[in-house]
Coordinates of C-alpha atoms in Angstrom, one line a residue:
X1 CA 4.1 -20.1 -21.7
X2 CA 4.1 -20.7 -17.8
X3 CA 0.4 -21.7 -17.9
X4 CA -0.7 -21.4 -14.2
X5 CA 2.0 -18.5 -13.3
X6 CA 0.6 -16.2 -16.2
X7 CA -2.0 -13.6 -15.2
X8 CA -5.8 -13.7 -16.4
X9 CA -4.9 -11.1 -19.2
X10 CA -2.7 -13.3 -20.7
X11 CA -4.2 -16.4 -20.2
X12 CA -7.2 -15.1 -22.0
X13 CA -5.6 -13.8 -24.8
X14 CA -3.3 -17.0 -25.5
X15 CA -6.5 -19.4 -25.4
X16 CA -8.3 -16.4 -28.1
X17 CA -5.5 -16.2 -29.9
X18 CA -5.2 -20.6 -30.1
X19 CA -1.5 -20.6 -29.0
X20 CA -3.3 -22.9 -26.0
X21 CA -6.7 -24.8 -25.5
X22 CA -9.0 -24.2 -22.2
X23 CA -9.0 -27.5 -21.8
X24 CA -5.2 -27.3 -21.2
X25 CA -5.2 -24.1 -19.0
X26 CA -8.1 -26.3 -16.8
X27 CA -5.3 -29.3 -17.0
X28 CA -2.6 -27.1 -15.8
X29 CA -4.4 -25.5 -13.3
X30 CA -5.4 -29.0 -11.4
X31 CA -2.3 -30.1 -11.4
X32 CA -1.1 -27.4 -9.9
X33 CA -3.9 -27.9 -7.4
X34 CA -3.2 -32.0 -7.2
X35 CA 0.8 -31.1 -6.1
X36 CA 0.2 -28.2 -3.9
X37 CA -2.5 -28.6 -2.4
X38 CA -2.0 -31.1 0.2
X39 CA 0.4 -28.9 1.8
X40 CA -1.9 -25.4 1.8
X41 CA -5.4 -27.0 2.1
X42 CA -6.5 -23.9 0.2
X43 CA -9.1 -25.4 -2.1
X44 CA -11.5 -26.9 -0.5
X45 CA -13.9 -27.9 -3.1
X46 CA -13.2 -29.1 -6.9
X47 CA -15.8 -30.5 -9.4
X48 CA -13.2 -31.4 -12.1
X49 CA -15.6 -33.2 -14.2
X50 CA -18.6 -29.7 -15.0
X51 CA -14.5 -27.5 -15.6
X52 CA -13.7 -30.0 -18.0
X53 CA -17.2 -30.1 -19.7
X54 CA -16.9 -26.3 -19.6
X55 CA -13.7 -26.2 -21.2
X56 CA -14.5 -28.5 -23.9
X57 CA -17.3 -26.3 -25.0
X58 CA -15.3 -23.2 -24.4
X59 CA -12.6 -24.7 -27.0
X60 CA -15.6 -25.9 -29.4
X61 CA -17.3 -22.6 -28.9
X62 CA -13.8 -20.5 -30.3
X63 CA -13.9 -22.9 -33.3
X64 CA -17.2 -21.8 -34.3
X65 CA -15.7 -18.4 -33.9
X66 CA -18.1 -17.4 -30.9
X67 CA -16.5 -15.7 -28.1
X68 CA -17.9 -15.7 -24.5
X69 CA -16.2 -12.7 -23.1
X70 CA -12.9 -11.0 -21.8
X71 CA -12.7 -14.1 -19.7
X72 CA -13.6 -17.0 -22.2
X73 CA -11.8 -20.6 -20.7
X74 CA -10.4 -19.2 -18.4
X75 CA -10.6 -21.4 -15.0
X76 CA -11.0 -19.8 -11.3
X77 CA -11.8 -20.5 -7.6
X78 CA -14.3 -18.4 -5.4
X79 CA -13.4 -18.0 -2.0
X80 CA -16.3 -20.3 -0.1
X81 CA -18.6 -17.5 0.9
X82 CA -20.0 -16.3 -2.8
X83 CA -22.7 -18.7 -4.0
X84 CA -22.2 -21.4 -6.5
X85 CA -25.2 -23.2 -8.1
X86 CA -24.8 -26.6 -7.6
X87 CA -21.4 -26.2 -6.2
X88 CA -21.4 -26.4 -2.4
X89 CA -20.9 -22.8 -0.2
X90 CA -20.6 -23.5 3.6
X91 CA -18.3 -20.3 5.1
X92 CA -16.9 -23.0 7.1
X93 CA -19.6 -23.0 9.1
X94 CA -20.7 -26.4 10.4
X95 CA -24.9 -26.2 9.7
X96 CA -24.1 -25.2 6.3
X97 CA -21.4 -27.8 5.7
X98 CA -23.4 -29.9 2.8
X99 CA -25.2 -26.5 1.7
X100 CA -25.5 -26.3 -2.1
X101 CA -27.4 -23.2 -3.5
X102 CA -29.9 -23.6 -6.3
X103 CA -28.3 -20.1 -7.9
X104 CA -25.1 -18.1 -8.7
X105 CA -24.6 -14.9 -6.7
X106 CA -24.1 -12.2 -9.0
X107 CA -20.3 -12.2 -9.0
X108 CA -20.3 -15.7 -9.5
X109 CA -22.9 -15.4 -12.4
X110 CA -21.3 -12.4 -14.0
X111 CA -17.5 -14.0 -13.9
X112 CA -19.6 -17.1 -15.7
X113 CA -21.1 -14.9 -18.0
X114 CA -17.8 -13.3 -19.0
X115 CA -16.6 -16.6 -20.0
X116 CA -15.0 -17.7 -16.9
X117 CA -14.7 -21.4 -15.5
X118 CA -15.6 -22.3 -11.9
X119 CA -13.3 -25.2 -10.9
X120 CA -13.8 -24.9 -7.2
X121 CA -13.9 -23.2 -3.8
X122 CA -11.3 -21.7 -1.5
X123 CA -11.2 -22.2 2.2
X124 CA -11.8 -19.2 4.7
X125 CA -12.0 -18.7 8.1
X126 CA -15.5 -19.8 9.7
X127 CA -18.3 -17.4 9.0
X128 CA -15.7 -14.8 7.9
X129 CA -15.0 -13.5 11.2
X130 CA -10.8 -13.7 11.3
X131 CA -9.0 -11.5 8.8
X132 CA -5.7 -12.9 10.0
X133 CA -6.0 -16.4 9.9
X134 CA -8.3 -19.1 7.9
X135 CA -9.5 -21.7 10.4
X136 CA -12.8 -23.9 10.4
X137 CA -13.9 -26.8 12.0
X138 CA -15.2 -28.5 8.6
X139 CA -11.8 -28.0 6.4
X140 CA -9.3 -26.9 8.6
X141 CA -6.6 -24.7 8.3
X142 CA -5.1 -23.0 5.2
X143 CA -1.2 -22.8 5.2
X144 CA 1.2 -19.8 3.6
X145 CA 2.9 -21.1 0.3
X146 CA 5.7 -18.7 1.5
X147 CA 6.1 -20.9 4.7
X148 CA 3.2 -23.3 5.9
X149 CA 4.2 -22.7 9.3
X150 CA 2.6 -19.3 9.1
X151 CA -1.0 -18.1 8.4
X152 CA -2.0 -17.0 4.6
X153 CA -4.5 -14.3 6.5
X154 CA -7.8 -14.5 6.8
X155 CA -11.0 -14.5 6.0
X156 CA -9.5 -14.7 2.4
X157 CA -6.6 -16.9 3.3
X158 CA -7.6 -19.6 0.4
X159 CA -8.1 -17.6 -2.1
X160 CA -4.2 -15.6 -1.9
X161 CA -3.0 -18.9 -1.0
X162 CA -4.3 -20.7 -4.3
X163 CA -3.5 -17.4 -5.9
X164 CA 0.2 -17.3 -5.0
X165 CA 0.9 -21.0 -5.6
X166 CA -0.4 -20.8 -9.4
X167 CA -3.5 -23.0 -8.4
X168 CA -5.9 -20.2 -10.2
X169 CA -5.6 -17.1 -12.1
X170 CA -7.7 -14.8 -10.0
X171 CA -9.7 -14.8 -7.2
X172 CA -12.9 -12.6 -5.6
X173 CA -12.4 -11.9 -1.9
X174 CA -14.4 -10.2 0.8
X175 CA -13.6 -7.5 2.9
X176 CA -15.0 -6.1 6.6
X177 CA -11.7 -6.0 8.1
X178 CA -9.2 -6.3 5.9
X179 CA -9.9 -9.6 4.6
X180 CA -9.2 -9.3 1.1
X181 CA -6.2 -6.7 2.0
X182 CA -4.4 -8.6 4.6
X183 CA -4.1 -12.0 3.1
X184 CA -2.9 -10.3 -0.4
X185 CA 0.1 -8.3 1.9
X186 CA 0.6 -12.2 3.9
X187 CA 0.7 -14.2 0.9
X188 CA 2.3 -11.6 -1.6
X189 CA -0.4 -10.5 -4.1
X190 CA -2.2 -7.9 -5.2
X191 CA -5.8 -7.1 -4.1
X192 CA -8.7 -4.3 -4.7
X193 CA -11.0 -3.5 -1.9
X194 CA -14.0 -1.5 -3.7
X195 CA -15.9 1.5 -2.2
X196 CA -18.6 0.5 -0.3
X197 CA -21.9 -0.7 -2.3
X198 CA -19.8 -1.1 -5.7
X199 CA -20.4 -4.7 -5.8
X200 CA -23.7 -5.9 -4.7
X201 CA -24.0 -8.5 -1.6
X202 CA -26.4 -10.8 -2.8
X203 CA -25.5 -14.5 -2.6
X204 CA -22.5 -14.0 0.2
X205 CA -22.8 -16.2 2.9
X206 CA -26.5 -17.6 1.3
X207 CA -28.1 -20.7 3.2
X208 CA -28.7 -18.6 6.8
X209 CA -32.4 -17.9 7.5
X210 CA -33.3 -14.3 8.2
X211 CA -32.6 -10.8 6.5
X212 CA -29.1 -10.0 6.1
X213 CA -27.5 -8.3 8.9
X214 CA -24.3 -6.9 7.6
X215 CA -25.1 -4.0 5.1
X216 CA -22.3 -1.7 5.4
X217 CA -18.3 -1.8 5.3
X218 CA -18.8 -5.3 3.9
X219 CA -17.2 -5.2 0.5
X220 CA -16.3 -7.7 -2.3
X221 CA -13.4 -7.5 -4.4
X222 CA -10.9 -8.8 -7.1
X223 CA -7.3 -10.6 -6.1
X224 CA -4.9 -11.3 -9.1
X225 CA -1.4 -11.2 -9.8
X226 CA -1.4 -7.7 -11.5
X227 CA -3.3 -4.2 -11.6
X228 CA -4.7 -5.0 -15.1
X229 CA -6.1 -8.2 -13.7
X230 CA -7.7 -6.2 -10.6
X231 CA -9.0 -3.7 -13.3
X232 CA -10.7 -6.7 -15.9
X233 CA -12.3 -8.2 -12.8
X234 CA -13.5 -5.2 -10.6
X235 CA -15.4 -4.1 -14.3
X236 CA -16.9 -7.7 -14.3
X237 CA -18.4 -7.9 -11.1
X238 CA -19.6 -4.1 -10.0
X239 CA -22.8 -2.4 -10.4
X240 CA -26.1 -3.0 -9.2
X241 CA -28.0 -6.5 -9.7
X242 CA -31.9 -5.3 -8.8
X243 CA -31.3 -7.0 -5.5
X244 CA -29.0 -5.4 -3.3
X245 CA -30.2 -2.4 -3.3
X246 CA -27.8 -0.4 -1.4
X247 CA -25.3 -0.8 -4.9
X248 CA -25.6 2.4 -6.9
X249 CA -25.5 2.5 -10.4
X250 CA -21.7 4.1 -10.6
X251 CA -19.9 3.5 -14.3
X252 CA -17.1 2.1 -14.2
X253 CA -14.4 4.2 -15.8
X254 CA -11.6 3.6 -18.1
X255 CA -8.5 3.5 -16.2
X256 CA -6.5 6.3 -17.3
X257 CA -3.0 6.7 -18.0
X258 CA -0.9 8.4 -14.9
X259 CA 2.6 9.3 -14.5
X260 CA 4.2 9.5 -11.2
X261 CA 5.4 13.0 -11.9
X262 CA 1.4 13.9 -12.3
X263 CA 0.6 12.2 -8.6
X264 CA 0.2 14.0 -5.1
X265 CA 0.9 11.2 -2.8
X266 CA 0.5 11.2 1.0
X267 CA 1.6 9.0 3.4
X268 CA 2.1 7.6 6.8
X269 CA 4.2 4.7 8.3
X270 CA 1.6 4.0 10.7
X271 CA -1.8 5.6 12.8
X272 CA -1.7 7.6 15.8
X273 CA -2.1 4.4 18.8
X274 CA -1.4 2.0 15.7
X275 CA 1.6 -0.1 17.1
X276 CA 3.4 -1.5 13.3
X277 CA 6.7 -3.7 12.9
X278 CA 9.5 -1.4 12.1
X279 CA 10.0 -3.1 8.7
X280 CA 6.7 -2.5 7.8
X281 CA 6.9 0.9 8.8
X282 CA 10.5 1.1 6.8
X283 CA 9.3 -0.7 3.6
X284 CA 6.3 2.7 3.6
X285 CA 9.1 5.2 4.1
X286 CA 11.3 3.7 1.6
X287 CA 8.7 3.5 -1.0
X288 CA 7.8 6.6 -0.6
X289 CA 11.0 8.3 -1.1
X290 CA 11.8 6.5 -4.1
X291 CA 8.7 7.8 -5.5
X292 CA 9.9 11.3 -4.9
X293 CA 13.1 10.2 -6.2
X294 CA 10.9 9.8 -9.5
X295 CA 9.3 13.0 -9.8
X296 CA 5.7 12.2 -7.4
X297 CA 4.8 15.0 -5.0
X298 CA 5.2 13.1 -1.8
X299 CA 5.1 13.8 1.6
X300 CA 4.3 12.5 4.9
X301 CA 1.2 14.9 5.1
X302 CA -1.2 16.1 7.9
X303 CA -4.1 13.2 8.3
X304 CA -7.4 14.1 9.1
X305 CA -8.5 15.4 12.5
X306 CA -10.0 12.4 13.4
X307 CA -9.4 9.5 16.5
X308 CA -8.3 6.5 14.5
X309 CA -9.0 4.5 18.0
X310 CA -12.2 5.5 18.0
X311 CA -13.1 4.8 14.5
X312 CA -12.0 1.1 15.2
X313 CA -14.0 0.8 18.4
X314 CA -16.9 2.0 15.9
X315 CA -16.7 -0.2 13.6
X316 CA -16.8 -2.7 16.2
X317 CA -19.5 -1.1 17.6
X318 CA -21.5 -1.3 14.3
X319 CA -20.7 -4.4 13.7
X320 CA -22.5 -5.9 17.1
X321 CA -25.0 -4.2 16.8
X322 CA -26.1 -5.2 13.6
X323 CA -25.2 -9.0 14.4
X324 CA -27.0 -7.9 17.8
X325 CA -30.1 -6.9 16.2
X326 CA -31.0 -10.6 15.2
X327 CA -29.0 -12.2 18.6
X328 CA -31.2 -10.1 20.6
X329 CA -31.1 -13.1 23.7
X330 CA -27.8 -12.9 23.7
X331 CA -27.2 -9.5 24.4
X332 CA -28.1 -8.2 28.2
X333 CA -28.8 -4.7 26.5
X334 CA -30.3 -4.5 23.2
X335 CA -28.6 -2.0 20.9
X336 CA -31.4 0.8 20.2
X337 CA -32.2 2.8 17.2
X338 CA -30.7 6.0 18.6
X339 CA -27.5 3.9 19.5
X340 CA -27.4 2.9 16.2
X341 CA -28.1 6.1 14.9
X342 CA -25.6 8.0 16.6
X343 CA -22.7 5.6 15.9
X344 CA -23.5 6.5 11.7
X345 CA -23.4 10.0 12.2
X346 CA -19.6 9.6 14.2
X347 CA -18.8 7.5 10.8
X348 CA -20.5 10.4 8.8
X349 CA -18.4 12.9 9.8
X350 CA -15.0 10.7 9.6
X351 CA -15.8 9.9 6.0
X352 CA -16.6 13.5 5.1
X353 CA -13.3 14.4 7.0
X354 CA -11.4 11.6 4.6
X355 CA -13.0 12.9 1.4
X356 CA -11.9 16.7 2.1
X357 CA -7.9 14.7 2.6
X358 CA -8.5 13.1 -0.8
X359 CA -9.4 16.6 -2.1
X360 CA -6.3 17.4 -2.0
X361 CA -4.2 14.5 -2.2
X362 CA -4.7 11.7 -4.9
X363 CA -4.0 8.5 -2.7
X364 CA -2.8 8.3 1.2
X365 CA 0.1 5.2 1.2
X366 CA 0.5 3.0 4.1
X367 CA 0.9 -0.2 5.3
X368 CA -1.8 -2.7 4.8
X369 CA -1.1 -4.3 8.4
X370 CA 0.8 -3.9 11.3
X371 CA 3.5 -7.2 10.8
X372 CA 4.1 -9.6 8.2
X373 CA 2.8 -13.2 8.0
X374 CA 2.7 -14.4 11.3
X375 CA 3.4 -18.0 12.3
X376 CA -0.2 -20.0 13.2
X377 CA -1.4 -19.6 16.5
X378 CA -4.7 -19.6 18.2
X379 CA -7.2 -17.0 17.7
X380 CA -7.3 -14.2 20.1
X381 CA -3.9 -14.9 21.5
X382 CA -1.3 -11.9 21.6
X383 CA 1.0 -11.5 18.6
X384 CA 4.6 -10.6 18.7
X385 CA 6.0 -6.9 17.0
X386 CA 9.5 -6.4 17.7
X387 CA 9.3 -8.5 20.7
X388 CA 6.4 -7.0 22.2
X389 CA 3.3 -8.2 22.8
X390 CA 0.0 -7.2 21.1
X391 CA -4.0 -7.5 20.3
X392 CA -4.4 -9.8 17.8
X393 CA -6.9 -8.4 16.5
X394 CA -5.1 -5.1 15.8
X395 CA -3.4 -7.1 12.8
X396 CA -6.3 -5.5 11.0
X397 CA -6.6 -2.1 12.2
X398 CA -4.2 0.0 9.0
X399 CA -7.0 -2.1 7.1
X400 CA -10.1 -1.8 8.9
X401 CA -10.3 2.0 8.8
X402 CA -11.3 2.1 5.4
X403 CA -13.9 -0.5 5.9
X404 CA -15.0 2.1 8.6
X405 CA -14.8 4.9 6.0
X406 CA -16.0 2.8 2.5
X407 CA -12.7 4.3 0.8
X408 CA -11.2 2.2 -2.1
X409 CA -7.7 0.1 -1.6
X410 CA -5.1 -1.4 -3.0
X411 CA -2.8 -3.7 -1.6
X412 CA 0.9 -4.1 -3.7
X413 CA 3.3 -6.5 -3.2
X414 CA 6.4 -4.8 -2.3
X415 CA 9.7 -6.8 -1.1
X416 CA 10.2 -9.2 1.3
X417 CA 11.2 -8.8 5.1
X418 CA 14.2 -10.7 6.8
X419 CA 12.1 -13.5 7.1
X420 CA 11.7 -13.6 3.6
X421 CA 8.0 -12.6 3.4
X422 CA 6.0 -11.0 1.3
X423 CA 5.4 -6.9 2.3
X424 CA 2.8 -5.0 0.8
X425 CA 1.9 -1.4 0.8
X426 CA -1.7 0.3 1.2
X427 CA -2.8 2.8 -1.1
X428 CA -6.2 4.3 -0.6
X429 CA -8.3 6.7 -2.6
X430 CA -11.3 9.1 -3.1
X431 CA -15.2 6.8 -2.7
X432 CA -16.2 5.8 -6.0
X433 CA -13.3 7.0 -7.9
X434 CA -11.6 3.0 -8.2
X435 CA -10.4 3.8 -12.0
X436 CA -8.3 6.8 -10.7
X437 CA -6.9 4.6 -7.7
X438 CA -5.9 2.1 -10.2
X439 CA -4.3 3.8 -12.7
X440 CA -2.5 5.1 -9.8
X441 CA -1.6 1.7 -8.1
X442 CA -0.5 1.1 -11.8
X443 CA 2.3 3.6 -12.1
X444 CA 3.4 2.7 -8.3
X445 CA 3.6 -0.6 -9.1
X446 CA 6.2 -0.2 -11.6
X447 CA 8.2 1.1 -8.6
X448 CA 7.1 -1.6 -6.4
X449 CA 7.5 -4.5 -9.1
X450 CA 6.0 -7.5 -10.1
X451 CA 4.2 -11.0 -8.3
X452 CA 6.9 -12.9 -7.2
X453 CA 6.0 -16.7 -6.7
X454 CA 6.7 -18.3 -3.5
X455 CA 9.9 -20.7 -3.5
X456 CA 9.0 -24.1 -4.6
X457 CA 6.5 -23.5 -6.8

């Protein structure tokens, strides 16, 4: 077997099964990491020595006949925000750069607890705050394994970088933005945004003093190189944890069988005021009519009466002024509670308007971004779409309005553009139906295909 090309699922099974040892998956796995990553700079932590020790009692555990879980010897990377006891977290963030929590977060201690084996950290953007590119003044930048001239995406840009290049199985991103959504379309793999509160908060970005400021739209997810892996890993990590108490206590269903001839499918090439690349927009149309083709109800359907614009100046909005609330010198104007009030009851009523549109469709398809992997640049400058200029920071927006709405997503790996880059395709669902979304991204994806690796690796 291709050890550090094969998804979770199989790797899992194979080291069950004895066709191969953890120790040897770990083995692989660094390597990988060893040859790669001087060119990507996406891991930026490793503690080879506690993944071997880990491994070697893994392999001595299965020859007893004990089993840890569904993800027994199998090694990962967490994206440098989650944290890692005894394993440094710093979000790229210079006071935190030789931080080292005491405890797991609970996605790290659950994926442990499944059997999994923490082999290092991924880099990001600093403090999370890019979901286009990964930059940070203690590690960095993170290149593309599709081209390292061009950004991997952001804030999860190590993680879909590693992911791509073979340098670990799976990953667990985070998401306000886009930022486990974008970096899966840039670097060509498959990612799950949850609804809102599905996986509990504690632990991300620990080592700041102070409450937590960010409580909604922030989401944390799964990144692998197949639905089934998004599936294993979003069951591993949701649910509440007695902390984070915004995380309600949804099950987590079996992820039914779907064919496309049972699927209503809606979808649109772009937003009203959304500028998109005409390939982008393309590879949704395409898609969409070759899932006709195959028996789907499709169409480009009505969207919700809502102003797309404005729910992205909102969630802006929302955003400062929960960061404002504990910056309060900084600000000339302090938000106040009525502001703060009134900007969730606008998002109230665009998520109620969103859930009557899933009532009647099963997922909306679109693209995940408005362009491809672009090449590096700095922050904040304009990006080129079909030789125009735009906002940078509209990169996000196809993404960002289900952060704003705390709707599920998927993000599959499609084709690639002229360039030869990875495209992906969007496809959202109904809140706190993720095993319905899946099995739906399932049966698209046998239309949009499998992970492709990047060339050279």
């Amino acid at each position: 077997m291709d050890i550090v090309f094969s998804n979770t699922i199989e790797l899992a099974t194979a080291i069950r099964a004895g066709h191969v040892s953890a120790t040897e998956v770990l083995k692989a796995h660094l390597a990988q990491i060893d040859t790669h990553n001087p060119t990507l700079n996406a891991v930026i932590t490793l503690d080879a020595e506690r993944a071997y020790e880990r491994a070697r009692e893994a392999d001595e555990a299965l020859a007893r006949g004990e089993h840890w879980g569904p993800l027994h010897g199998v090694p990962f990377t967490l994206k440098d925000a989650h944290a890692t006891s005894g394993m440094r977290t710093t979000t790229g963030f210079p006071p935190l750069a030789d931080y080292v929590p005491q405890e797991d977060s609970p996605v790290a201690a659950r994926l442990k607890a499944a059997g999994g084996n923490l082999m290092g950290k991924t880099n990001v953007h600093m403090m999370l705050a890019d979901p286009a590119q990964s930059i940070n003044p203690i590690f960095g930048r993170t290149n593309n394994p599709w081209d390292s001239k061009r950004t991997p995406g952001g804030s999860s840009g190590g993680a879909a970088a590693a992911l791509a290049a073979g340098m670990t199985p799976f990953e667990i991103g985070t998401d306000l933005t886009g930022s486990i959504r974008i970096p899966a379309h840039f670097c060509g793999v498959f990612g799950l945004k949850p609804t809102e509160h599905r996986v509990p908060l504690t632990g991300l970005i620990p080592g700041l003093p102070g409450p937590r400021p960010v409580r909604i739209m922030s989401c944390i997810g799964p990144m692998a190189r197949t639905v089934e892996d998004l599936a294993l890993l979003f069951a591993i990590i949701a649910g509440p944890d007695g902390r984070d108490t915004d995380v309600a206590p949804v099950p987590v269903g079996e992820i039914p069988q779907l064919g496309l001839d049972r699927l209503r499918i809606a979808f649109a090439p772009t937003f009203p005021g959304f500028p998109v690349a005409a390939q982008m927009r393309e590879a949704v149309e395409e898609l969409a009519k070759r899932l006709s083709v195959l028996g789907a109800v499709v169409e480009e359907a009505a969207l919700p009466q809502v102003d797309f614009q404005q729910e992205v100046a909102s969630t802006a909005a929302l955003m400062s002024m929960m960061m404002g609330a504990f910056q309060l010198e900084e600000q000339e104007r302090p938000t106040t509670l009525a502001q703060y009030l009134e900007a969730l009851d606008i998002r109230d009523q665009s998520i109620a308007a969103w859930e009557q549109f899933f009532e009647e469709w099963d997922v909306l398809l679109c693209p995940p971004s408005m362009m491809t992997a672009f090449p590096h640049c700095e922050p904040g400058s304009p990006l080129i779409v079909d030789g125009k200029e735009v906002s940078y920071w509209m990169v996000s927006f196809h993404s960002t309005v289900f952060n704003y709405t705390g709707h599920p997503a998927v993000v599959l790996p499609y084709k690639l553009d002229r360039d030869g880059l990875p495209t992906g395709v969007q496809v959202i669902g109904k809140r706190w139906d993720e095993s319905r979304l899946l099995a739906t991204a399932k049966a698209i994806s046998k239309v949009t295909g499998p992970f492709q690796r990047p060339p050279g690796y």
